[in-house]
Amino acid sequence: MSQTWSVLAALLFLIFSLVEGSAYNIVNVEAGDEAVLTCASTSKMYLVMVTWEIKSNTSCSLAYRNDRNETKLNCSERMMWKYSPDRDPALRIYPVNLSDEGNYTCEIATDMGNFHFSSSLSVIVPPTVTLTSDKSRVAVCQAAAGKPAAKISWIPASNNSSEEEFKHGNGTVTRVSYIGWVNSMNTTVTCLVTHPAMNQNLSLDLSGKKHHSVIACHHSLMILCVFL
Ligand SMILES: *[C@@H]1O[C@H](CO)[C@@H](O)[C@H](O)[C@H]1NC(C)=O
Ligand SMILES: *[C@@H]1O[C@H](CO)[C@@H](O)[C@H](O)[C@H]1NC(C)=O
Ligand SMILES: *[C@@H]1O[C@H](CO)[C@@H](O)[C@H](O)[C@H]1NC(C)=O
Ligand SMILES: *[C@@H]1O[C@H](CO)[C@@H](O)[C@H](O)[C@H]1NC(C)=O
Ligand SMILES: *[C@@H]1O[C@H](CO)[C@@H](O)[C@H](O)[C@H]1NC(C)=O
Ligand SMILES: *[C@@H]1O[C@H](CO)[C@@H](O)[C@H](O)[C@H]1NC(C)=O
Ligand SMILES: *[C@@H]1O[C@H](CO)[C@@H](O)[C@H](O)[C@H]1NC(C)=O
Ligand SMILES: *[C@@H]1O[C@H](CO)[C@@H](O)[C@H](O)[C@H]1NC(C)=O
Ligand SMILES: *[C@@H]1O[C@H](CO)[C@@H](O)[C@H](O)[C@H]1NC(C)=O
Ligand SMILES: *[C@@H]1O[C@H](CO)[C@@H](O)[C@H](O)[C@H]1NC(C)=O
């Protein structure tokens, strides 16, 4: 008898861990957009109460009692029910900002039992991309304040490039890539920036700089001629 109980307990544990696993959502949203975190469909049951527990940079909660048709909350005004909570207790955040990143747990009490669902919200921020040239290092490509950090590469590919990274307090990263040597046959360099929120290619014609060096060269030749 005790054996069947332990088998049953193990089975129940397995079922619960499967449910837990499948109920864990990972949600990626761009800063400024709308995030909708789903809980469970309550259309086939009677909802007694629902509570969202939020653990981000700050902790707060949002709760609804069906018998009183009443919501209590101490979260940001950017967080509210997406629909009528007795129908679908999904949480809406708009506009999303970096401080909303964290863990969101929804607990519902219904006539068919209690359930809870967890989501992890990640906020992504597209970087600001610029391509400039500077005297010493020819071309500088910058992807500023992106989250996660952007990847920078060059066309034509160069073995003479270097990269710097700056981490900001709000979780964003600025990356700067310098290219020191370009094929003299091709005066156009292209910087390729890849990021989950955007891909961008910027091109820069360095022939203006090359002209200067050509003129300087002519100058020195003339001076050389004069001296000869
Ligand atoms: C909301 O209330 C909970 C407990 O009542 C508290 O721990 C939390 O700090 C509060 N959050 C805010 C943002 O006031
Ligand atoms: C519950 O309250 C909301 C506003 O707070 C109202 O729009 C809605 O009609 C109410 N629902 C019921 C069933 O009373
Ligand atoms: C996020 O929004 C809150 C208001 O809900 C504001 O106080 C905070 O400064 C914002 N954070 C960022 C990183 O924009
Ligand atoms: C988290 O909160 C602290 C202080 O409340 C603030 O200095 C920091 O910028 C916040 N971080 C984010 C990512 O919003
Ligand atoms: C969210 O949960 C994960 C894993 O359970 C944990 O590592 C992380 O620190 C939590 N984040 C916050 C903001 O509580
Ligand atoms: C780059 O590669 C070229 C030939 O492919 C080589 O001559 C040059 O020394 C390399 N430069 C560096 C900085 O590795
Ligand atoms: C994050 O911090 C950097 C540096 O202070 C700032 O330039 C950027 O605008 C911030 N990003 C967001 C989304 O708040
Ligand atoms: C390119 O190579 C030159 C000489 O090999 C070196 O002085 C320079 O720092 C390199 N530039 C970059 C961006 O790596
Ligand atoms: C020069 O490089 C650009 C990329 O920066 C490429 O699109 C173009 O085809 C190249 N031109 C030649 C003549 O190799
Ligand atoms: C950037 O250039 C690469 C290589 O030429 C190409 O595969 C990619 O589609 C381009 N991306 C954009 C956004 O133009």
mmCIF file of C-alpha atoms in Angstrom, residues 27-37 78 80-83 91-97 100 121-122:
data_model
loop_
_atom_site.group_PDB
_atom_site.id
_atom_site.type_symbol
_atom_site.label_atom_id
_atom_site.label_comp_id
_atom_site.label_asym_id
_atom_site.label_seq_id
_atom_site.Cartn_x
_atom_site.Cartn_y
_atom_site.Cartn_z
ATOM 1 C CA VAL A 27 9.155 37.410 -22.756
ATOM 2 C CA ASN A 28 11.388 39.811 -24.702
ATOM 3 C CA VAL A 29 10.041 43.314 -25.322
ATOM 4 C CA GLU A 30 11.573 46.441 -26.765
ATOM 5 C CA ALA A 31 11.656 49.494 -24.453
ATOM 6 C CA GLY A 32 8.719 51.770 -25.278
ATOM 7 C CA ASP A 33 6.549 48.927 -26.613
ATOM 8 C CA GLU A 34 3.643 47.137 -24.971
ATOM 9 C CA ALA A 35 4.211 43.930 -22.982
ATOM 10 C CA VAL A 36 1.357 41.510 -22.303
ATOM 11 C CA LEU A 37 2.078 38.808 -19.719
ATOM 12 C CA ARG A 78 2.075 51.776 -16.536
ATOM 13 C CA MET A 80 -2.789 47.352 -15.584
ATOM 14 C CA TRP A 81 -5.100 44.526 -16.673
ATOM 15 C CA LYS A 82 -5.056 43.937 -20.401
ATOM 16 C CA TYR A 83 -8.682 42.739 -20.380
ATOM 17 C CA LEU A 91 -1.108 41.950 -17.315
ATOM 18 C CA ARG A 92 -0.356 44.844 -19.636
ATOM 19 C CA ILE A 93 2.701 47.100 -19.300
ATOM 20 C CA TYR A 94 2.849 50.174 -21.500
ATOM 21 C CA PRO A 95 5.225 51.746 -22.243
ATOM 22 C CA VAL A 96 7.830 49.216 -21.065
ATOM 23 C CA ASN A 97 11.042 50.646 -19.615
ATOM 24 C CA ASP A 100 10.464 46.637 -15.625
ATOM 25 C CA LEU A 121 10.540 39.797 -18.750
ATOM 26 C CA SER A 122 13.650 40.977 -20.620
#
